[in-house]
Coordinates of C-alpha atoms and ligand atoms in Angstrom, one line a residue:
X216 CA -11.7 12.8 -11.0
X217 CA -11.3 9.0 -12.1
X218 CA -11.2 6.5 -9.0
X219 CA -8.7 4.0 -10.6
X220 CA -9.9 1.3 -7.4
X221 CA -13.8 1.8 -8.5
X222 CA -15.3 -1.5 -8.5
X223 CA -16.6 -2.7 -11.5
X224 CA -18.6 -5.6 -9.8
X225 CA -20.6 -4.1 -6.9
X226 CA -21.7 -7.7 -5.5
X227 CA -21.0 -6.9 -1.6
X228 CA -23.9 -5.7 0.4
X229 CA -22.7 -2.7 1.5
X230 CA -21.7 -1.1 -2.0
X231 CA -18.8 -3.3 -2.3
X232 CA -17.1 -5.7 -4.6
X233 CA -14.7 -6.4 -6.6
X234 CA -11.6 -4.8 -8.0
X235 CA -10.8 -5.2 -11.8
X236 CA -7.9 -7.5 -12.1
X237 CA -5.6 -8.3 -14.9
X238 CA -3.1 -10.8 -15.1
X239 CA 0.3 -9.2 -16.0
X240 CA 4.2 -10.3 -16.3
X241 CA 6.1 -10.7 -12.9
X242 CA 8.5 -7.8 -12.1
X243 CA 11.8 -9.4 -12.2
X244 CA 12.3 -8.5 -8.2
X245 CA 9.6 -11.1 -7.7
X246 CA 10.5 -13.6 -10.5
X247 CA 11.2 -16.7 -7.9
X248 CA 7.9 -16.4 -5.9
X249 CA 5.6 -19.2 -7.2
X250 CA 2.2 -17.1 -7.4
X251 CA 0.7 -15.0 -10.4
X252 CA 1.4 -11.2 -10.4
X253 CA -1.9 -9.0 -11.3
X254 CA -2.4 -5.4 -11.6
X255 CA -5.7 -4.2 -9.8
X256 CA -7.2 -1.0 -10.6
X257 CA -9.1 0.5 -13.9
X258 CA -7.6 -1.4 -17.1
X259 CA -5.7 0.9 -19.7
X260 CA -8.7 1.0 -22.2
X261 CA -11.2 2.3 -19.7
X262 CA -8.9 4.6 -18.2
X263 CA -8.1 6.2 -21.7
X264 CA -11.7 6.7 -22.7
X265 CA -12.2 8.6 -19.4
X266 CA -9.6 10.5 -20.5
X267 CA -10.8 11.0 -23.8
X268 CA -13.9 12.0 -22.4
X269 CA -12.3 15.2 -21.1
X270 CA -13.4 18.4 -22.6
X271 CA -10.6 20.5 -21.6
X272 CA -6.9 19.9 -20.6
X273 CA -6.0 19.8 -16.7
X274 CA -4.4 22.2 -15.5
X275 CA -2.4 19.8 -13.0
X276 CA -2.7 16.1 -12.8
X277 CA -2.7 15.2 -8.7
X278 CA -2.1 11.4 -8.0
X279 CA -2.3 9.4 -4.8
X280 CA -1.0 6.2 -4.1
X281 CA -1.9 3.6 -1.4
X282 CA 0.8 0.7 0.0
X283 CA 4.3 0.8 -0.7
X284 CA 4.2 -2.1 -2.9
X285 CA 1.5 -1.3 -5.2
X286 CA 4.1 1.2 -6.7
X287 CA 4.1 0.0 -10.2
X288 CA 0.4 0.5 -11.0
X289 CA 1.1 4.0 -10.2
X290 CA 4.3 4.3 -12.7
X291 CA 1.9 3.4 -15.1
X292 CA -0.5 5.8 -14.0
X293 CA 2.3 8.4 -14.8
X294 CA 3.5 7.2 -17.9
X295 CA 0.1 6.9 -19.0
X296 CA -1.2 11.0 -17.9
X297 CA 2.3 11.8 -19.5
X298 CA 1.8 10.0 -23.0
X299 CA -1.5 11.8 -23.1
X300 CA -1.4 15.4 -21.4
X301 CA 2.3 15.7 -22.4
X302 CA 3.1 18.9 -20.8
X303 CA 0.5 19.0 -17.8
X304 CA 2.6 19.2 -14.3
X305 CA 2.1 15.7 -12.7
X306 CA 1.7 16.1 -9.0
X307 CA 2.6 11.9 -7.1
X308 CA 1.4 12.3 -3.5
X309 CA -0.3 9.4 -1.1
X310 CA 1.3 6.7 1.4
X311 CA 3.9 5.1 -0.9
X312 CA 4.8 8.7 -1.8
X313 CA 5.5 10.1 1.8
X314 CA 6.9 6.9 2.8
X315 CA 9.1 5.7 0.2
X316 CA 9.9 9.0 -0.8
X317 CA 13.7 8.9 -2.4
X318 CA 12.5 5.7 -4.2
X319 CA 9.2 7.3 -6.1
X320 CA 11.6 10.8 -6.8
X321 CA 13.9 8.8 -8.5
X322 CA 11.4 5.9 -10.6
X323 CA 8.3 7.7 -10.9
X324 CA 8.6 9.9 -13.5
X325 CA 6.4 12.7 -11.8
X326 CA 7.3 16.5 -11.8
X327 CA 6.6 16.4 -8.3
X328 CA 6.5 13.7 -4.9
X329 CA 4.8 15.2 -2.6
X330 CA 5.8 14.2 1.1
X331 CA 3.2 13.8 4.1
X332 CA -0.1 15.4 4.5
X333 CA -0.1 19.0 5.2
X334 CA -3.1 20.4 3.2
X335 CA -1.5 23.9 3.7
X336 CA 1.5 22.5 1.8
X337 CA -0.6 21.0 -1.3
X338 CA -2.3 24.2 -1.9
X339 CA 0.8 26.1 -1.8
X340 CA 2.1 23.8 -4.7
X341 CA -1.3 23.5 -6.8
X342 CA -1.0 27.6 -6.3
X343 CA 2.7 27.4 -7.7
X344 CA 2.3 25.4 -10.3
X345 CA -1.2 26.9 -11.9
X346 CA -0.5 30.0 -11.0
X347 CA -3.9 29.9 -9.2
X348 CA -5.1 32.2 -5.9
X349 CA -6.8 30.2 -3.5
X350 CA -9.7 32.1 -1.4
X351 CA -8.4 30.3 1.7
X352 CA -4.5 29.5 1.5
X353 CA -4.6 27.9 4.8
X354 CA -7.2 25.8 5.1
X355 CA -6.4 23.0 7.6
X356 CA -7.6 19.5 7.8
X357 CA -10.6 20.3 10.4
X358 CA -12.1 23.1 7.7
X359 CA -11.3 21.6 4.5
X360 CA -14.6 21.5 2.3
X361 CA -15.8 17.6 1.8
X362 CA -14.2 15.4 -1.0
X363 CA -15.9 16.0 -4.3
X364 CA -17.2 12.1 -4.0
X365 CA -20.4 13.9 -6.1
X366 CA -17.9 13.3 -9.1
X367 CA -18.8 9.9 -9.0
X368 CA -20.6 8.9 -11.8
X369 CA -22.4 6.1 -9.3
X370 CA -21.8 6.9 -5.5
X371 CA -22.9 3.8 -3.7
X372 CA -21.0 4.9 -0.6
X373 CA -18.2 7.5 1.0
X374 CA -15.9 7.2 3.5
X375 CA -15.8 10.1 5.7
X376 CA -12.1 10.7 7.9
X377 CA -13.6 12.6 11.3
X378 CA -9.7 13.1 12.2
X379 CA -5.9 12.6 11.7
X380 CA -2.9 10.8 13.1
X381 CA -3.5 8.7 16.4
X382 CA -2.0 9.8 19.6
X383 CA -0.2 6.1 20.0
X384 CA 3.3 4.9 18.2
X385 CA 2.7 1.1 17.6
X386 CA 6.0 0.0 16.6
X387 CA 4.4 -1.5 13.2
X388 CA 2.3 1.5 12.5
X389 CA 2.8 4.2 10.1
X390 CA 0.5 6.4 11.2
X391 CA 2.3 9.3 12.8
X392 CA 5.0 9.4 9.4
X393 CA 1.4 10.1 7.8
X394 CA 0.3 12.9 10.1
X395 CA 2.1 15.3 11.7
X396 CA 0.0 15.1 15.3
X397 CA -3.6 13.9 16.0
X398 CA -6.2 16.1 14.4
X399 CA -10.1 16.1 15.3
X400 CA -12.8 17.5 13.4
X401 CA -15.8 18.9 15.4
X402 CA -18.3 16.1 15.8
X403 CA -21.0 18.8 14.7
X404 CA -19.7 19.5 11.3
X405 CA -19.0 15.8 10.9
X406 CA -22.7 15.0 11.7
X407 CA -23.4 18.2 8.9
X408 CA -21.3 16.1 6.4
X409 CA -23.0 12.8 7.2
X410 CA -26.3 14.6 6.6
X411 CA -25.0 16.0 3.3
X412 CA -24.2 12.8 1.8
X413 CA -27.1 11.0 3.3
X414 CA -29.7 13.4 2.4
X415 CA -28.5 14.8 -0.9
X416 CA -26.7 11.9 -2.0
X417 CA -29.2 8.8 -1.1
X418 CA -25.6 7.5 0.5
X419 CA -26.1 4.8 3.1
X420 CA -23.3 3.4 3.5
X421 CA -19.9 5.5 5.2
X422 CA -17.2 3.8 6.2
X423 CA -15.0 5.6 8.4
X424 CA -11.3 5.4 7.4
X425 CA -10.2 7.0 11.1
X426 CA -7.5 5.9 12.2
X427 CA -8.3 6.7 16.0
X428 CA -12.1 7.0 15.8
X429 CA -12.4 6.2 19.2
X430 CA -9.8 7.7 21.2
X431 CA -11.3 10.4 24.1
X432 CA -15.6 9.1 22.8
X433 CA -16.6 10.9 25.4
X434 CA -15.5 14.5 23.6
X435 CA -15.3 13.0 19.8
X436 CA -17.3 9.5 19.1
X437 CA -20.4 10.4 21.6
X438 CA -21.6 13.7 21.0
X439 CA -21.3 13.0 17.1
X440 CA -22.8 9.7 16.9
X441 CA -25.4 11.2 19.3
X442 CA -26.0 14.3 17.0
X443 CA -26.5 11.8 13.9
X444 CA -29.6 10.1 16.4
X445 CA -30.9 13.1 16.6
X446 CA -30.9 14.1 12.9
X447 CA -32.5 10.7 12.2
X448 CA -30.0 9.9 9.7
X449 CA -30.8 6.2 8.7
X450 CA -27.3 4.6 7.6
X451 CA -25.0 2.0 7.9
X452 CA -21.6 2.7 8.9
X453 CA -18.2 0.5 8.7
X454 CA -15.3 0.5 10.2
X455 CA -12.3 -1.4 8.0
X456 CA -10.0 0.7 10.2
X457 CA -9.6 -1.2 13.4
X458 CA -11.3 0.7 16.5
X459 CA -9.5 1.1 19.7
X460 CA -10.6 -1.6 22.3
X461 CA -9.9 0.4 25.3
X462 CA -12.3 2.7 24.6
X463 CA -15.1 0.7 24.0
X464 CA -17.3 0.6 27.0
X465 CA -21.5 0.0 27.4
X466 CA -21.7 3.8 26.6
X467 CA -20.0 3.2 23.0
X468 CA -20.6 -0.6 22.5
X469 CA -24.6 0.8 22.8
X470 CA -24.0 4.0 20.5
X471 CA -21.9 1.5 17.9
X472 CA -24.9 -0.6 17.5
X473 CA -27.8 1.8 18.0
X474 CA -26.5 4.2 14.9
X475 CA -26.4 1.1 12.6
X476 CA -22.1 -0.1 12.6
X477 CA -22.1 -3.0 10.9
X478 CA -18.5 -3.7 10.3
X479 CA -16.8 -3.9 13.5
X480 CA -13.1 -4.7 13.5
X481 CA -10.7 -3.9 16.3
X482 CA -7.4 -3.6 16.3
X483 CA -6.2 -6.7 19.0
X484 CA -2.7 -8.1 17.5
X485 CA -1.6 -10.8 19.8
X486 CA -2.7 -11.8 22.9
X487 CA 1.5 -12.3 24.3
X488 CA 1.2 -9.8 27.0
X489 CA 4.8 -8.9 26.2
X490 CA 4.8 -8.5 22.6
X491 CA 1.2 -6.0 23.3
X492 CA 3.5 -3.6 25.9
X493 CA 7.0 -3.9 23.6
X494 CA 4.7 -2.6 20.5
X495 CA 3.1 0.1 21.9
X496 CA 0.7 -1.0 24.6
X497 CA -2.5 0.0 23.3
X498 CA -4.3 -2.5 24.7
X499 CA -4.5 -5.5 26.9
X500 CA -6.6 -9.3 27.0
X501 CA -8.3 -7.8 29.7
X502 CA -9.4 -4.9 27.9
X503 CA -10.5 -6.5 25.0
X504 CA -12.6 -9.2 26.7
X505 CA -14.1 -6.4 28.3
X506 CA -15.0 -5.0 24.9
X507 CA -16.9 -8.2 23.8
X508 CA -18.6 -8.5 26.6
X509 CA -20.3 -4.8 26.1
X510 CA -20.2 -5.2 22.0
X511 CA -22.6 -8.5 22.7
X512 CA -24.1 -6.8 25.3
X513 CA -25.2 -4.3 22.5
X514 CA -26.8 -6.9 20.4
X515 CA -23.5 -7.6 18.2
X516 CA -23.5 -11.7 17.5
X517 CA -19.7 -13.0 18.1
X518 CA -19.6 -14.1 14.2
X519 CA -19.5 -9.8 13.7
X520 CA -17.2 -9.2 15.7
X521 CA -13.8 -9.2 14.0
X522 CA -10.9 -8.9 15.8
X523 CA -7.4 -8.5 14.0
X524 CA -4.4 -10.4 14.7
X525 CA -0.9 -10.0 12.8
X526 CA 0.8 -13.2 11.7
X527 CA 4.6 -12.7 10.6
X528 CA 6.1 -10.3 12.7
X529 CA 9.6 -10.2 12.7
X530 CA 10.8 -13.1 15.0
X531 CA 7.4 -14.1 15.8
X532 CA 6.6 -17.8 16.5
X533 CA 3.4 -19.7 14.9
X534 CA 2.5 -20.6 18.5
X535 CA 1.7 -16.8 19.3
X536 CA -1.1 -16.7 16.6
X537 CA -2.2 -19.9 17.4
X538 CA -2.3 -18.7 20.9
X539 CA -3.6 -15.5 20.2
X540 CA -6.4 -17.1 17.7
X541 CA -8.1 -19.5 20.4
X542 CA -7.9 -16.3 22.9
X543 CA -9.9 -14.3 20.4
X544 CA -12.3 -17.5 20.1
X545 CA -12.2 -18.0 23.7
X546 CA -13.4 -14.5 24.3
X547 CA -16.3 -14.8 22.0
X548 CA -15.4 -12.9 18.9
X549 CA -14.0 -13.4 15.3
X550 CA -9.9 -13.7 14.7
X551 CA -9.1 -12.3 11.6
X552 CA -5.3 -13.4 10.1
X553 CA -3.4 -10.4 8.7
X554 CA -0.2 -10.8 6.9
X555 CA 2.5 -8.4 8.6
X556 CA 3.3 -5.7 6.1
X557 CA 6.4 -4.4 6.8
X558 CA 6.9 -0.4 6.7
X559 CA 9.5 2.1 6.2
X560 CA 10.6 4.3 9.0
X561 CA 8.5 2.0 11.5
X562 CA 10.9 0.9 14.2
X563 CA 9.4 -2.2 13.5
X564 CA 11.1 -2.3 10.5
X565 CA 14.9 -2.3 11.2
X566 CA 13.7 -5.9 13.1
X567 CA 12.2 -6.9 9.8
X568 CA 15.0 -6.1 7.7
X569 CA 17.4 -8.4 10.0
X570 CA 14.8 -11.4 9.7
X571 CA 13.6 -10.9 6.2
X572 CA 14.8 -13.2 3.6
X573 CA 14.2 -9.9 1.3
X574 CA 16.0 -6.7 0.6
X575 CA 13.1 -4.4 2.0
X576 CA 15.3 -1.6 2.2
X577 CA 15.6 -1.2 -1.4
X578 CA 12.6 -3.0 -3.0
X579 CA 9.5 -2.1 -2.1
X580 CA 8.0 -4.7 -3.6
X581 CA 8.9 -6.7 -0.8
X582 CA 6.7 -5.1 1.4
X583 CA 3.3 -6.8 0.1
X584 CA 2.0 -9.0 2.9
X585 CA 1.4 -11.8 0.8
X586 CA 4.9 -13.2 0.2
X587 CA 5.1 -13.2 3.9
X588 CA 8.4 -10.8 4.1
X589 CA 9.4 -12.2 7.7
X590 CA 8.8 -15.6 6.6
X591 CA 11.5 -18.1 8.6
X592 CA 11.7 -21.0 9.8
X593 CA 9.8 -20.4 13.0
X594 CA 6.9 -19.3 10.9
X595 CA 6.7 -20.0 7.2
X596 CA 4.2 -19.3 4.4
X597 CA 2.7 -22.6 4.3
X598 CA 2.5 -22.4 8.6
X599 CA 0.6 -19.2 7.8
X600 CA -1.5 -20.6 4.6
X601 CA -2.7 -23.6 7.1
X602 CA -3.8 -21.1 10.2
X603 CA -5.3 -19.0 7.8
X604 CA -7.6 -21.6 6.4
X605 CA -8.5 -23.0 9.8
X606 CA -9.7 -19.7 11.1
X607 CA -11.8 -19.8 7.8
X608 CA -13.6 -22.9 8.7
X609 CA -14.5 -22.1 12.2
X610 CA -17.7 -20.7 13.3
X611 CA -17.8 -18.1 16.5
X612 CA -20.3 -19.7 18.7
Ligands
LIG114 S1 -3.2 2.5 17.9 FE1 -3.6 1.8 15.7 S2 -3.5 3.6 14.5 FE2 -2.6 4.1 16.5 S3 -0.4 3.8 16.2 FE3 -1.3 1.9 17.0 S4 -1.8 0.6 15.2 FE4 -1.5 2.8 14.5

């Protein structure tokens, strides 16, 4: 297993850092945008020792990719496992994989793309292409065996997924092309793995990469936070994935703090009361100013409470994060500026493709938030440069 996104500066305080970085030529799509292009992840050299380091042969190579537009770090990927295991079956799954599908069949150079998230699926294929029997074929996602994070050679922290999918369609989301339905693990057997990695593994920090970690607490976030109390597992956990507002009330604001969450983000947006119901209605200013008020109540200062909101949506005005901003403030917690991203399939993104000065349908390079794809007049990269910065140099009081 070689994490190709492993830190190699571990400076954060949680077991994060930095990503390695190097500095390499501008694909041609990107030629006229005045920034540097650089290629995060493992550089060549370490990657090939790894590889040298191998005793025996894979049988398959699987690999995963993240955003749409970090496509070309994976080519390389490819071309590199190819140069080396020549005729080892090269399995391309992940998020670019499923949702730019045609694109990474045709460029990538894998055997295989692999298309959504059915575990079911994979193992069929790994079984196909090794020739392999599986004890149990049809594992699902709620009884898969934990990732093999003890292949680390250094595990600082893991990040645990406690369920699939989320049951709302946010026009900008891609989270139901991911997952087929909304998936929950049983809170026990999450609170077995937490145990697992905390006892065994001197872990203490988990982040959970949910995408609905909240949604129904009362049968999901409760009884397994709850269970983790009573194990006295001492951790701290982080949640990079925004949490639904709605359903934070004293009962989970309490839990939140009392079990040790230390990265609180939730998902917010904007605070135009139109724009919240035509994207998906998830939540409302009321809702959320409800949530401060219990997240303080907890013991949570305003400075950690982070609350997203997306700058550059197709057609939007600066004025709507600016309004949205000194909402956030207003209410007592943190704005955090995100760059829109736009994303296939999304029916967000047939707006974007009108208003974006890029060809999105074909290059997915155009997808990376920080050209600003939906730049216009109305709202344009140095608009979103200045907010950015002003956020930065405010304080939550
Ligand atoms: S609530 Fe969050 S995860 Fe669910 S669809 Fe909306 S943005 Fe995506």
């Amino acid at each position: 297993m070689v994490d190709c996104l492993d830190f190699y500066n571990k400076t954060g305080k949680y077991g994060d850092g930095n990503f390695f970085k190097t500095r390499i030529e501008k694909p041609a799509p990107l030629k006229l945008i005045p920034r540097h292009f650089s290629q995060y992840g493992l550089p060549e050299e370490i990657l090939l020792k790894r590889f040298l380091l191998l005793e025996e042969k894979p049988d398959l190579i699987g690999i995963t990719s993240g955003m749409t537009h970090w496509y070309p770090g994976v080519f390389k990927l490819v071309e590199i496992t190819r140069n080396i295991f020549k005729e080892v079956p090269v399995i391309l799954g992940g998020i670019y994989a499923t949702l730019c599908y045609d694109h990474a069949q045709k460029h990538s150079g894998a055997d295989v793309v692999f298309k959504g998230g059915n575990e079911r699926e994979v193992l069929k294929l790994i079984s196909n292409l090794t020739h392999t029997e599986f004890r149990n074929p049809n594992s699902a996602f709620c009884n898969i065996s934990y990732p093999a994070f003890d292949l680390y050679p250094q595990l600082d922290y893991v990040s645990i997924a406690t369920s699939r999918g989320c049951p709302f369609r946010c026009t900008y989301c891609a989270s139901h092309l991911l997952t087929d339905g909304f998936y929950r693990r049983d809170p026990v057997s999450v609170a077995d793995e937490i145990e697992y990695w905390t006892a065994q593994f001197h872990v203490n920090n988990i982040a959970f990469y949910d995408d609905a970690l909240l949604i129904e607490p009362e049968t999901h976030f409760i009884p397994m936070m709850k269970e983790v109390i009573k194990r006295g597992v001492e951790c701290n956990f982080h949640t990079p994935n925004a949490l639904h507002i709605r359903a934070i009330d004293e009962t989970v604001a309490d839990l939140l703090f009392r079990c040790g969450f230390r990265t609180i983000r939730l998902g917010f947006e904007t605070s135009v009361e139109k724009n919240q119901i035509e994207t998906g209605g998830k939540v409302t200013n009321k809702e959320l100013q409800r949530a401060i008020r219990y997240l303080k109540r907890a013991g949570y200062p305003g400075e950690e409470i982070g609350i997203y909101i997306m700058a550059g949506l197709p057609g939007q005005r600066v004025g709507e994060a600016e309004e949205s901003i000194a909402f956030v403030r207003e209410a007592g917690a943190k704005p955090i500026l995100v760059e829109y991203s736009p994303i296939p399939h999304t029916p967000l993104f047939e707006e974007a493709k009108k208003f974006s000065p890029f060809d999105l349908e074909k290059e997915p390079l155009f997808h990376n938030n920080t050209i600003f794809p939906c730049q216009w007049d109305g709202f344009t990269l140095s608009d979103f440069r200045r907010l950015k910065e002003k956020v930065r140099k405010e304080i939550v009081g």
